[in-house]
PDB file of C-alpha atoms in Angstrom:
ATOM      1  CA  MET A 566     -94.330  60.485-143.844  1.00  0.00           C
ATOM      2  CA  LYS A 567     -93.976  59.032-140.249  1.00  0.00           C
ATOM      3  CA  VAL A 568     -91.267  59.655-137.643  1.00  0.00           C
ATOM      4  CA  ALA A 569     -90.486  57.785-134.922  1.00  0.00           C
ATOM      5  CA  ILE A 570     -88.197  57.758-131.606  1.00  0.00           C
ATOM      6  CA  VAL A 571     -86.128  54.824-130.278  1.00  0.00           C
ATOM      7  CA  THR A 572     -84.740  55.417-126.755  1.00  0.00           C
ATOM      8  CA  THR A 573     -82.977  52.942-124.033  1.00  0.00           C
ATOM      9  CA  LEU A 574     -84.539  53.489-120.768  1.00  0.00           C
ATOM     10  CA  ILE A 575     -84.048  52.103-117.084  1.00  0.00           C
ATOM     11  CA  ASP A 576     -85.610  53.514-114.200  1.00  0.00           C
ATOM     12  CA  ALA A 577     -86.920  56.207-115.286  1.00  0.00           C
ATOM     13  CA  GLU A 578     -90.567  55.763-114.000  1.00  0.00           C
ATOM     14  CA  GLN A 579     -90.965  59.590-112.960  1.00  0.00           C
ATOM     15  CA  VAL A 580     -90.206  61.006-116.800  1.00  0.00           C
ATOM     16  CA  THR A 581     -91.207  58.205-118.835  1.00  0.00           C
ATOM     17  CA  GLU A 582     -95.136  59.780-119.192  1.00  0.00           C
ATOM     18  CA  SER A 583     -94.273  63.299-120.287  1.00  0.00           C
ATOM     19  CA  PHE A 584     -91.578  62.138-122.299  1.00  0.00           C
ATOM     20  CA  LEU A 585     -93.952  59.872-124.520  1.00  0.00           C
ATOM     21  CA  ASN A 586     -97.015  63.075-124.193  1.00  0.00           C
ATOM     22  CA  TYR A 587     -94.341  65.611-125.045  1.00  0.00           C
ATOM     23  CA  HIS A 588     -92.865  64.113-128.624  1.00  0.00           C
ATOM     24  CA  LEU A 589     -96.735  62.035-129.233  1.00  0.00           C
ATOM     25  CA  GLY A 590     -98.293  65.445-129.317  1.00  0.00           C
ATOM     26  CA  THR A 591     -95.464  67.629-131.241  1.00  0.00           C
ATOM     27  CA  GLY A 592     -96.023  65.486-133.791  1.00  0.00           C
ATOM     28  CA  PHE A 593     -93.991  62.336-133.501  1.00  0.00           C
ATOM     29  CA  ASP A 594     -96.545  59.186-134.687  1.00  0.00           C
ATOM     30  CA  HIS A 595     -94.379  56.394-132.816  1.00  0.00           C
ATOM     31  CA  ILE A 596     -91.726  55.849-130.292  1.00  0.00           C
ATOM     32  CA  TYR A 597     -89.730  52.186-129.634  1.00  0.00           C
ATOM     33  CA  LEU A 598     -88.465  51.843-125.639  1.00  0.00           C
ATOM     34  CA  PHE A 599     -86.069  49.160-124.939  1.00  0.00           C
ATOM     35  CA  PHE A 600     -85.961  48.989-121.362  1.00  0.00           C
ATOM     36  CA  ASP A 601     -82.919  47.378-120.430  1.00  0.00           C
ATOM     37  CA  ASP A 602     -84.393  46.302-116.934  1.00  0.00           C
ATOM     38  CA  PRO A 603     -87.217  43.341-118.482  1.00  0.00           C
ATOM     39  CA  ALA A 604     -89.163  44.034-115.119  1.00  0.00           C
ATOM     40  CA  ASP A 605     -89.447  48.052-115.157  1.00  0.00           C
ATOM     41  CA  LYS A 606     -92.286  49.353-113.318  1.00  0.00           C
ATOM     42  CA  THR A 607     -93.284  51.671-116.275  1.00  0.00           C
ATOM     43  CA  ILE A 608     -93.494  48.750-117.595  1.00  0.00           C
ATOM     44  CA  PRO A 609     -97.420  47.811-117.433  1.00  0.00           C
ATOM     45  CA  LEU A 610     -98.298  51.579-117.177  1.00  0.00           C
ATOM     46  CA  ILE A 611     -97.824  51.948-120.724  1.00  0.00           C
ATOM     47  CA  GLU A 612     -98.119  49.017-122.507  1.00  0.00           C
ATOM     48  CA  GLY A 613    -101.053  48.360-124.651  1.00  0.00           C
ATOM     49  CA  ARG A 614    -100.252  52.065-126.100  1.00  0.00           C
ATOM     50  CA  LYS A 615    -100.766  51.937-129.803  1.00  0.00           C
ATOM     51  CA  ASP A 616     -97.952  54.648-130.343  1.00  0.00           C
ATOM     52  CA  VAL A 617     -95.436  52.897-128.472  1.00  0.00           C
ATOM     53  CA  THR A 618     -93.615  50.091-128.897  1.00  0.00           C
ATOM     54  CA  VAL A 619     -92.318  47.924-125.558  1.00  0.00           C
ATOM     55  CA  ILE A 620     -89.342  45.978-126.270  1.00  0.00           C
ATOM     56  CA  PRO A 621     -87.679  44.474-123.000  1.00  0.00           C
ATOM     57  CA  CYS A 622     -84.106  42.827-122.682  1.00  0.00           C
ATOM     58  CA  ASN A 623     -84.877  39.534-122.721  1.00  0.00           C
ATOM     59  CA  ASP A 624     -83.304  36.079-124.066  1.00  0.00           C
ATOM     60  CA  ALA A 625     -85.235  37.032-127.016  1.00  0.00           C
ATOM     61  CA  LEU A 626     -84.133  40.377-127.760  1.00  0.00           C
ATOM     62  CA  LYS A 627     -80.606  39.468-126.750  1.00  0.00           C
ATOM     63  CA  LYS A 628     -80.588  35.984-129.741  1.00  0.00           C
ATOM     64  CA  LYS A 629     -82.009  39.515-132.527  1.00  0.00           C
ATOM     65  CA  TRP A 630     -78.565  41.686-131.292  1.00  0.00           C
ATOM     66  CA  THR A 631     -76.247  38.725-132.726  1.00  0.00           C
ATOM     67  CA  GLY A 632     -78.159  39.355-135.914  1.00  0.00           C
ATOM     68  CA  THR A 633     -77.617  42.521-136.583  1.00  0.00           C
ATOM     69  CA  ASN A 634     -74.877  44.485-139.054  1.00  0.00           C
ATOM     70  CA  ALA A 635     -73.727  46.316-135.939  1.00  0.00           C
ATOM     71  CA  PHE A 636     -73.182  43.025-133.915  1.00  0.00           C
ATOM     72  CA  ALA A 637     -70.937  41.482-136.774  1.00  0.00           C
ATOM     73  CA  GLN A 638     -69.439  44.575-138.036  1.00  0.00           C
ATOM     74  CA  TYR A 639     -68.159  46.112-134.427  1.00  0.00           C
ATOM     75  CA  GLY A 640     -66.159  43.385-133.241  1.00  0.00           C
ATOM     76  CA  HIS A 641     -65.308  45.448-129.914  1.00  0.00           C
ATOM     77  CA  LEU A 642     -68.770  46.051-128.426  1.00  0.00           C
ATOM     78  CA  SER A 643     -69.428  42.009-127.857  1.00  0.00           C
ATOM     79  CA  PRO A 644     -67.321  42.237-124.590  1.00  0.00           C
ATOM     80  CA  PHE A 645     -69.396  45.256-123.477  1.00  0.00           C
ATOM     81  CA  LEU A 646     -73.248  44.505-124.259  1.00  0.00           C
ATOM     82  CA  TYR A 647     -73.796  43.904-119.932  1.00  0.00           C
ATOM     83  CA  THR A 648     -71.276  46.853-118.629  1.00  0.00           C
ATOM     84  CA  GLU A 649     -71.806  49.498-120.899  1.00  0.00           C
ATOM     85  CA  PRO A 650     -75.180  50.886-121.456  1.00  0.00           C
ATOM     86  CA  MET A 651     -74.002  52.692-124.999  1.00  0.00           C
ATOM     87  CA  ALA A 652     -73.395  48.642-126.270  1.00  0.00           C
ATOM     88  CA  ARG A 653     -77.273  47.881-126.214  1.00  0.00           C
ATOM     89  CA  GLN A 654     -77.792  51.366-127.537  1.00  0.00           C
ATOM     90  CA  ILE A 655     -76.102  50.562-130.894  1.00  0.00           C
ATOM     91  CA  LEU A 656     -77.563  47.317-131.313  1.00  0.00           C
ATOM     92  CA  ASN A 657     -81.147  48.272-129.858  1.00  0.00           C
ATOM     93  CA  MET A 658     -81.376  51.162-132.349  1.00  0.00           C
ATOM     94  CA  GLU A 659     -80.867  48.574-135.235  1.00  0.00           C
ATOM     95  CA  ILE A 660     -83.335  46.820-134.012  1.00  0.00           C
ATOM     96  CA  ALA A 661     -85.753  49.503-134.066  1.00  0.00           C
ATOM     97  CA  ARG A 662     -84.863  50.534-137.213  1.00  0.00           C
ATOM     98  CA  GLU A 663     -85.826  46.758-138.703  1.00  0.00           C
ATOM     99  CA  MET A 664     -89.479  47.527-137.381  1.00  0.00           C
ATOM    100  CA  ALA A 665     -89.968  51.081-138.067  1.00  0.00           C
ATOM    101  CA  LYS A 666     -89.244  49.848-141.658  1.00  0.00           C
ATOM    102  CA  GLU A 667     -91.953  47.223-141.352  1.00  0.00           C
ATOM    103  CA  ASN A 668     -94.476  49.841-139.905  1.00  0.00           C
ATOM    104  CA  GLY A 669     -93.795  52.364-142.542  1.00  0.00           C
ATOM    105  CA  ILE A 670     -91.929  54.335-140.613  1.00  0.00           C
ATOM    106  CA  ASP A 671     -89.808  57.575-142.779  1.00  0.00           C
ATOM    107  CA  TRP A 672     -87.527  59.151-140.342  1.00  0.00           C
ATOM    108  CA  ILE A 673     -85.851  58.090-137.302  1.00  0.00           C
ATOM    109  CA  LEU A 674     -84.825  59.765-134.138  1.00  0.00           C
ATOM    110  CA  HIS A 675     -82.710  58.197-131.798  1.00  0.00           C
ATOM    111  CA  ILE A 676     -82.206  60.241-128.198  1.00  0.00           C
ATOM    112  CA  ASP A 677     -82.025  59.208-124.801  1.00  0.00           C
ATOM    113  CA  ILE A 678     -84.894  59.291-121.794  1.00  0.00           C
ATOM    114  CA  ASP A 679     -83.897  62.392-120.479  1.00  0.00           C
ATOM    115  CA  GLU A 680     -83.934  64.651-124.123  1.00  0.00           C
ATOM    116  CA  LEU A 681     -86.529  66.340-125.654  1.00  0.00           C
ATOM    117  CA  PHE A 682     -86.572  67.345-129.296  1.00  0.00           C
ATOM    118  CA  TYR A 683     -87.134  71.124-129.102  1.00  0.00           C
ATOM    119  CA  SER A 684     -88.825  72.864-132.525  1.00  0.00           C
ATOM    120  CA  PRO A 685     -89.455  76.140-131.651  1.00  0.00           C
ATOM    121  CA  TYR A 686     -89.897  77.429-135.357  1.00  0.00           C
ATOM    122  CA  GLN A 687     -91.718  75.050-136.790  1.00  0.00           C
ATOM    123  CA  SER A 688     -93.838  71.305-136.469  1.00  0.00           C
ATOM    124  CA  VAL A 689     -91.853  68.784-136.169  1.00  0.00           C
ATOM    125  CA  LYS A 690     -93.897  67.224-139.187  1.00  0.00           C
ATOM    126  CA  ASP A 691     -93.253  70.506-141.564  1.00  0.00           C
ATOM    127  CA  HIS A 692     -89.381  69.644-139.857  1.00  0.00           C
ATOM    128  CA  PHE A 693     -89.250  66.251-141.877  1.00  0.00           C
ATOM    129  CA  HIS A 694     -91.406  67.019-144.567  1.00  0.00           C
ATOM    130  CA  LYS A 695     -88.662  69.579-145.771  1.00  0.00           C
ATOM    131  CA  LEU A 696     -85.370  67.386-145.421  1.00  0.00           C
ATOM    132  CA  GLN A 697     -87.655  64.942-147.159  1.00  0.00           C
ATOM    133  CA  SER A 698     -88.503  67.573-150.108  1.00  0.00           C
ATOM    134  CA  ASP A 699     -85.027  68.806-149.954  1.00  0.00           C
ATOM    135  CA  ASN A 700     -83.764  65.212-150.723  1.00  0.00           C
ATOM    136  CA  VAL A 701     -81.463  65.075-147.728  1.00  0.00           C
ATOM    137  CA  VAL A 702     -80.719  61.761-145.869  1.00  0.00           C
ATOM    138  CA  PHE A 703     -79.555  62.319-142.212  1.00  0.00           C
ATOM    139  CA  GLN A 704     -79.945  65.535-139.668  1.00  0.00           C
ATOM    140  CA  ARG A 705     -77.999  66.254-137.295  1.00  0.00           C
ATOM    141  CA  TYR A 706     -79.128  67.898-133.803  1.00  0.00           C
ATOM    142  CA  LEU A 707     -76.682  70.042-131.545  1.00  0.00           C
ATOM    143  CA  ASN A 708     -77.758  69.386-127.856  1.00  0.00           C
ATOM    144  CA  TYR A 709     -78.706  71.935-125.829  1.00  0.00           C
ATOM    145  CA  GLU A 710     -77.238  70.785-122.144  1.00  0.00           C
ATOM    146  CA  ALA A 711     -80.120  71.440-118.690  1.00  0.00           C
ATOM    147  CA  VAL A 712     -78.689  73.384-115.616  1.00  0.00           C
ATOM    148  CA  PRO A 713     -80.923  72.473-112.803  1.00  0.00           C
ATOM    149  CA  GLU A 714     -81.636  74.983-110.318  1.00  0.00           C
ATOM    150  CA  LYS A 715     -82.664  73.096-107.671  1.00  0.00           C
ATOM    151  CA  GLU A 716     -81.329  69.646-105.766  1.00  0.00           C
ATOM    152  CA  ASP A 717     -84.948  68.067-105.393  1.00  0.00           C
ATOM    153  CA  ILE A 718     -86.817  67.097-108.889  1.00  0.00           C
ATOM    154  CA  SER A 719     -89.428  64.991-109.220  1.00  0.00           C
ATOM    155  CA  ASP A 720     -90.130  65.060-113.118  1.00  0.00           C
ATOM    156  CA  TYR A 721     -87.260  67.666-115.297  1.00  0.00           C
ATOM    157  CA  PHE A 722     -89.240  67.514-118.566  1.00  0.00           C
ATOM    158  CA  ARG A 723     -91.648  69.771-116.533  1.00  0.00           C
ATOM    159  CA  GLU A 724     -89.467  71.639-113.795  1.00  0.00           C
ATOM    160  CA  VAL A 725     -85.890  72.891-115.667  1.00  0.00           C
ATOM    161  CA  THR A 726     -85.966  75.501-117.904  1.00  0.00           C
ATOM    162  CA  LEU A 727     -82.364  76.644-118.011  1.00  0.00           C
ATOM    163  CA  PHE A 728     -80.043  74.988-120.497  1.00  0.00           C
ATOM    164  CA  LYS A 729     -76.652  76.006-121.828  1.00  0.00           C
ATOM    165  CA  LYS A 730     -75.982  76.448-125.384  1.00  0.00           C
ATOM    166  CA  ASN A 731     -74.144  73.891-127.435  1.00  0.00           C
ATOM    167  CA  PRO A 732     -70.344  75.648-128.039  1.00  0.00           C
ATOM    168  CA  GLU A 733     -70.857  75.492-131.369  1.00  0.00           C
ATOM    169  CA  SER A 734     -73.163  77.893-130.912  1.00  0.00           C
ATOM    170  CA  TYR A 735     -71.495  80.111-129.627  1.00  0.00           C
ATOM    171  CA  SER A 736     -68.749  82.572-131.442  1.00  0.00           C
ATOM    172  CA  SER A 737     -64.971  83.002-130.315  1.00  0.00           C
ATOM    173  CA  THR A 738     -65.775  85.998-128.218  1.00  0.00           C
ATOM    174  CA  ASP A 739     -68.612  84.424-126.152  1.00  0.00           C
ATOM    175  CA  LYS A 740     -65.968  80.755-125.847  1.00  0.00           C
ATOM    176  CA  ALA A 741     -62.803  83.336-125.195  1.00  0.00           C
ATOM    177  CA  ASN A 742     -64.650  84.961-122.632  1.00  0.00           C
ATOM    178  CA  HIS A 743     -66.030  81.503-121.180  1.00  0.00           C
ATOM    179  CA  GLU A 744     -62.278  80.497-120.493  1.00  0.00           C
ATOM    180  CA  LYS A 745     -61.070  83.444-118.968  1.00  0.00           C
ATOM    181  CA  TYR A 746     -63.949  83.269-116.235  1.00  0.00           C
ATOM    182  CA  VAL A 747     -65.074  79.810-115.812  1.00  0.00           C
ATOM    183  CA  ASN A 748     -62.265  77.414-115.231  1.00  0.00           C
ATOM    184  CA  LYS A 749     -63.841  74.521-116.704  1.00  0.00           C
ATOM    185  CA  ASP A 750     -65.158  73.321-119.958  1.00  0.00           C
ATOM    186  CA  LEU A 751     -68.509  74.636-120.517  1.00  0.00           C
ATOM    187  CA  PHE A 752     -70.702  70.477-121.495  1.00  0.00           C
ATOM    188  CA  ASN A 753     -70.287  68.325-118.450  1.00  0.00           C
ATOM    189  CA  TYR A 754     -71.480  65.933-120.848  1.00  0.00           C
ATOM    190  CA  TYR A 755     -71.503  65.345-124.811  1.00  0.00           C
ATOM    191  CA  LYS A 756     -71.595  67.943-126.904  1.00  0.00           C
ATOM    192  CA  ILE A 757     -71.569  66.828-130.586  1.00  0.00           C
ATOM    193  CA  GLY A 758     -75.036  66.840-131.022  1.00  0.00           C
ATOM    194  CA  LYS A 759     -77.916  63.366-131.899  1.00  0.00           C
ATOM    195  CA  MET A 760     -78.790  62.108-135.598  1.00  0.00           C
ATOM    196  CA  ALA A 761     -82.121  61.565-137.091  1.00  0.00           C
ATOM    197  CA  ALA A 762     -82.088  59.899-140.409  1.00  0.00           C
ATOM    198  CA  ARG A 763     -84.672  58.073-143.741  1.00  0.00           C
ATOM    199  CA  VAL A 764     -84.778  54.715-141.834  1.00  0.00           C
ATOM    200  CA  ASN A 765     -84.296  52.771-145.675  1.00  0.00           C
ATOM    201  CA  GLU A 766     -80.759  54.706-145.804  1.00  0.00           C
ATOM    202  CA  ILE A 767     -78.943  52.940-142.599  1.00  0.00           C
ATOM    203  CA  TYR A 768     -76.673  50.608-142.614  1.00  0.00           C
ATOM    204  CA  LEU A 769     -75.260  51.052-139.127  1.00  0.00           C
ATOM    205  CA  SER A 770     -77.063  52.179-135.999  1.00  0.00           C
ATOM    206  CA  GLY A 771     -75.168  54.494-133.360  1.00  0.00           C
ATOM    207  CA  ILE A 772     -75.772  56.516-130.785  1.00  0.00           C
ATOM    208  CA  HIS A 773     -74.494  59.905-132.391  1.00  0.00           C
ATOM    209  CA  GLU A 774     -74.075  58.993-135.709  1.00  0.00           C
ATOM    210  CA  PHE A 775     -75.004  56.635-138.368  1.00  0.00           C
ATOM    211  CA  VAL A 776     -73.486  54.744-141.191  1.00  0.00           C
ATOM    212  CA  PHE A 777     -74.834  54.781-144.760  1.00  0.00           C
ATOM    213  CA  SER A 778     -73.208  52.341-146.233  1.00  0.00           C
ATOM    214  CA  LYS A 779     -70.758  49.823-145.215  1.00  0.00           C
ATOM    215  CA  GLU A 780     -68.300  51.861-147.201  1.00  0.00           C
ATOM    216  CA  ASN A 781     -68.663  54.339-145.259  1.00  0.00           C
ATOM    217  CA  ILE A 782     -67.881  52.498-141.979  1.00  0.00           C
ATOM    218  CA  GLY A 783     -64.771  54.683-140.293  1.00  0.00           C
ATOM    219  CA  LYS A 784     -65.465  57.555-141.956  1.00  0.00           C
ATOM    220  CA  PRO A 785     -66.014  60.783-140.618  1.00  0.00           C
ATOM    221  CA  ILE A 786     -69.772  62.507-141.648  1.00  0.00           C
ATOM    222  CA  GLN A 787     -69.118  65.666-142.407  1.00  0.00           C
ATOM    223  CA  PHE A 788     -72.262  68.089-141.647  1.00  0.00           C
ATOM    224  CA  PRO A 789     -73.307  71.506-142.511  1.00  0.00           C
ATOM    225  CA  PRO A 790     -73.176  74.272-140.190  1.00  0.00           C
ATOM    226  CA  PRO A 791     -76.112  74.666-137.515  1.00  0.00           C
ATOM    227  CA  SER A 792     -78.655  77.407-138.521  1.00  0.00           C
ATOM    228  CA  PRO A 793     -80.202  79.305-135.695  1.00  0.00           C
ATOM    229  CA  GLU A 794     -83.698  78.235-136.640  1.00  0.00           C
ATOM    230  CA  ASP A 795     -83.160  74.289-136.600  1.00  0.00           C
ATOM    231  CA  PRO A 796     -84.312  72.038-133.624  1.00  0.00           C
ATOM    232  CA  VAL A 797     -82.082  71.344-131.373  1.00  0.00           C
ATOM    233  CA  ILE A 798     -81.856  68.264-128.172  1.00  0.00           C
ATOM    234  CA  LEU A 799     -82.890  69.440-125.116  1.00  0.00           C
ATOM    235  CA  HIS A 800     -80.402  67.253-122.895  1.00  0.00           C
ATOM    236  CA  TYR A 801     -81.344  67.482-118.866  1.00  0.00           C
ATOM    237  CA  VAL A 802     -78.562  65.133-117.815  1.00  0.00           C
ATOM    238  CA  CYS A 803     -78.357  64.177-113.662  1.00  0.00           C
ATOM    239  CA  CYS A 804     -81.205  67.049-113.379  1.00  0.00           C
ATOM    240  CA  GLY A 805     -82.208  66.384-109.610  1.00  0.00           C
ATOM    241  CA  PHE A 806     -80.026  65.067-106.851  1.00  0.00           C
ATOM    242  CA  GLU A 807     -81.710  61.855-106.875  1.00  0.00           C
ATOM    243  CA  PHE A 808     -81.244  61.356-110.935  1.00  0.00           C
ATOM    244  CA  PHE A 809     -77.567  62.107-110.459  1.00  0.00           C
ATOM    245  CA  TRP A 810     -77.151  59.351-107.694  1.00  0.00           C
ATOM    246  CA  LYS A 811     -79.122  56.818-109.138  1.00  0.00           C
ATOM    247  CA  LYS A 812     -77.571  57.487-112.409  1.00  0.00           C
ATOM    248  CA  TYR A 813     -74.167  56.485-111.126  1.00  0.00           C
ATOM    249  CA  THR A 814     -74.898  54.029-108.294  1.00  0.00           C
ATOM    250  CA  THR A 815     -76.898  52.146-111.421  1.00  0.00           C
ATOM    251  CA  LEU A 816     -73.587  52.235-113.442  1.00  0.00           C
ATOM    252  CA  GLY A 817     -71.690  50.847-110.463  1.00  0.00           C
ATOM    253  CA  ASN A 818     -67.822  50.798-110.571  1.00  0.00           C
ATOM    254  CA  PHE A 819     -68.066  51.472-114.399  1.00  0.00           C
ATOM    255  CA  ASN A 820     -64.946  52.314-116.789  1.00  0.00           C
ATOM    256  CA  PRO A 821     -64.995  55.876-117.363  1.00  0.00           C
ATOM    257  CA  LYS A 822     -63.737  54.902-120.815  1.00  0.00           C
ATOM    258  CA  ALA A 823     -66.389  53.973-123.385  1.00  0.00           C
ATOM    259  CA  PHE A 824     -65.240  51.215-125.715  1.00  0.00           C
ATOM    260  CA  GLY A 825     -61.438  52.010-124.057  1.00  0.00           C
ATOM    261  CA  ARG A 826     -61.463  55.612-125.073  1.00  0.00           C
ATOM    262  CA  HIS A 827     -61.257  58.539-122.712  1.00  0.00           C
ATOM    263  CA  LEU A 828     -64.219  60.218-122.024  1.00  0.00           C
ATOM    264  CA  HIS A 829     -64.675  63.402-120.038  1.00  0.00           C
ATOM    265  CA  SER A 830     -63.295  63.775-116.903  1.00  0.00           C
ATOM    266  CA  VAL A 831     -66.780  64.215-114.903  1.00  0.00           C
ATOM    267  CA  TYR A 832     -67.025  59.948-115.273  1.00  0.00           C
ATOM    268  CA  GLU A 833     -63.612  60.503-113.199  1.00  0.00           C
ATOM    269  CA  LYS A 834     -64.684  62.575-110.536  1.00  0.00           C
ATOM    270  CA  VAL A 835     -67.972  60.880-110.151  1.00  0.00           C
ATOM    271  CA  GLN A 836     -66.624  57.661-110.357  1.00  0.00           C
ATOM    272  CA  THR A 837     -63.983  58.687-106.999  1.00  0.00           C
ATOM    273  CA  ILE A 838     -66.993  60.547-105.124  1.00  0.00           C
ATOM    274  CA  ILE A 839     -69.593  57.503-105.272  1.00  0.00           C
ATOM    275  CA  THR A 840     -69.023  54.546-106.473  1.00  0.00           C
ATOM    276  CA  LYS A 841     -65.885  54.349-104.430  1.00  0.00           C
ATOM    277  CA  GLN A 842     -66.631  56.136-101.669  1.00  0.00           C
ATOM    278  CA  ASN A 843     -70.671  56.173-101.833  1.00  0.00           C
ATOM    279  CA  ASP A 844     -70.386  58.901 -99.934  1.00  0.00           C
ATOM    280  CA  ARG A 845     -73.711  60.970-100.413  1.00  0.00           C
ATOM    281  CA  GLU A 846     -72.566  64.432 -98.742  1.00  0.00           C
ATOM    282  CA  LEU A 847     -69.661  64.756-100.898  1.00  0.00           C
ATOM    283  CA  ALA A 848     -71.688  64.037-103.795  1.00  0.00           C
ATOM    284  CA  LYS A 849     -74.828  66.631-102.968  1.00  0.00           C
ATOM    285  CA  GLU A 850     -71.484  69.095-103.128  1.00  0.00           C
ATOM    286  CA  PHE A 851     -70.124  68.158-106.885  1.00  0.00           C
ATOM    287  CA  TYR A 852     -73.698  68.147-107.487  1.00  0.00           C
ATOM    288  CA  ARG A 853     -74.105  71.751-106.447  1.00  0.00           C
ATOM    289  CA  ASN A 854     -71.556  73.525-108.164  1.00  0.00           C
ATOM    290  CA  ASN A 855     -70.992  70.992-111.436  1.00  0.00           C
ATOM    291  CA  ILE A 856     -74.570  69.940-112.022  1.00  0.00           C
ATOM    292  CA  MET A 857     -76.595  72.613-110.468  1.00  0.00           C
ATOM    293  CA  LEU A 858     -73.592  75.895-111.443  1.00  0.00           C
ATOM    294  CA  PRO A 859     -72.739  78.487-108.661  1.00  0.00           C
ATOM    295  CA  GLU A 860     -75.402  81.722-109.215  1.00  0.00           C
ATOM    296  CA  GLN A 861     -72.747  83.848-110.368  1.00  0.00           C
ATOM    297  CA  GLU A 862     -71.546  81.508-112.772  1.00  0.00           C
ATOM    298  CA  ILE A 863     -74.758  81.166-114.743  1.00  0.00           C
ATOM    299  CA  LYS A 864     -75.055  85.037-114.681  1.00  0.00           C
TER     300      LYS A 864
END
């Protein structure tokens, strides 16, 4: 049985080697990397690795997008192809699925370049063998959000060790205490987890979920409750001020609503600080108080 990862990335030269070595070293067989910038400096460093497929965002890839199920079924994607990374991620995932079929991959996981699949209680191979033997078609993994404890970080995979547990992991008492003592949401970013699925079962790809038949488009998936021993996704989002600054200056004067839907208010705050004012000092203050967290809040 073979298991693969698909990731869309840009400007991640400092962490890509750690991302690849960690996942290939823990039991994944192949990684499909879609580079948003076809001239990305990381490409020459990893080209030629037999366990990594490099796909640049060039005319050939853009042509393949138009032939995907997602392009045909999700009409709302077309206007956002060059303004929203999530639109490209959805299409890239479907192309990776077809490549995985050709390569004999059984399971595929869709995560970002700032995420790790962390399985402390069983090996990656044992985990997916168990899913296969139990006739499981897909599995969701809760994400934990990293809390960087300093501003200057080079490789967050090696330097960041503190995480907020997913809100679904908290008891009602824990949640009540958080609301009482901390006047903001537990996570700054997404908290609905990521998914792996059998390659042959996926009809439409997504970022956090997949669709498994045409009849299920638009219908919510019912997930089983998470087990404390399930693997989780470690999300190293914006770990290090320069990563934080680069993330939002790369996005530019972005729309804080994905595909017209409202996202978390942190996006709007960052947009005001960075893209409209281009104020590094104000952005650093926001980073310290919201991404790093004050010492008392960490306690």
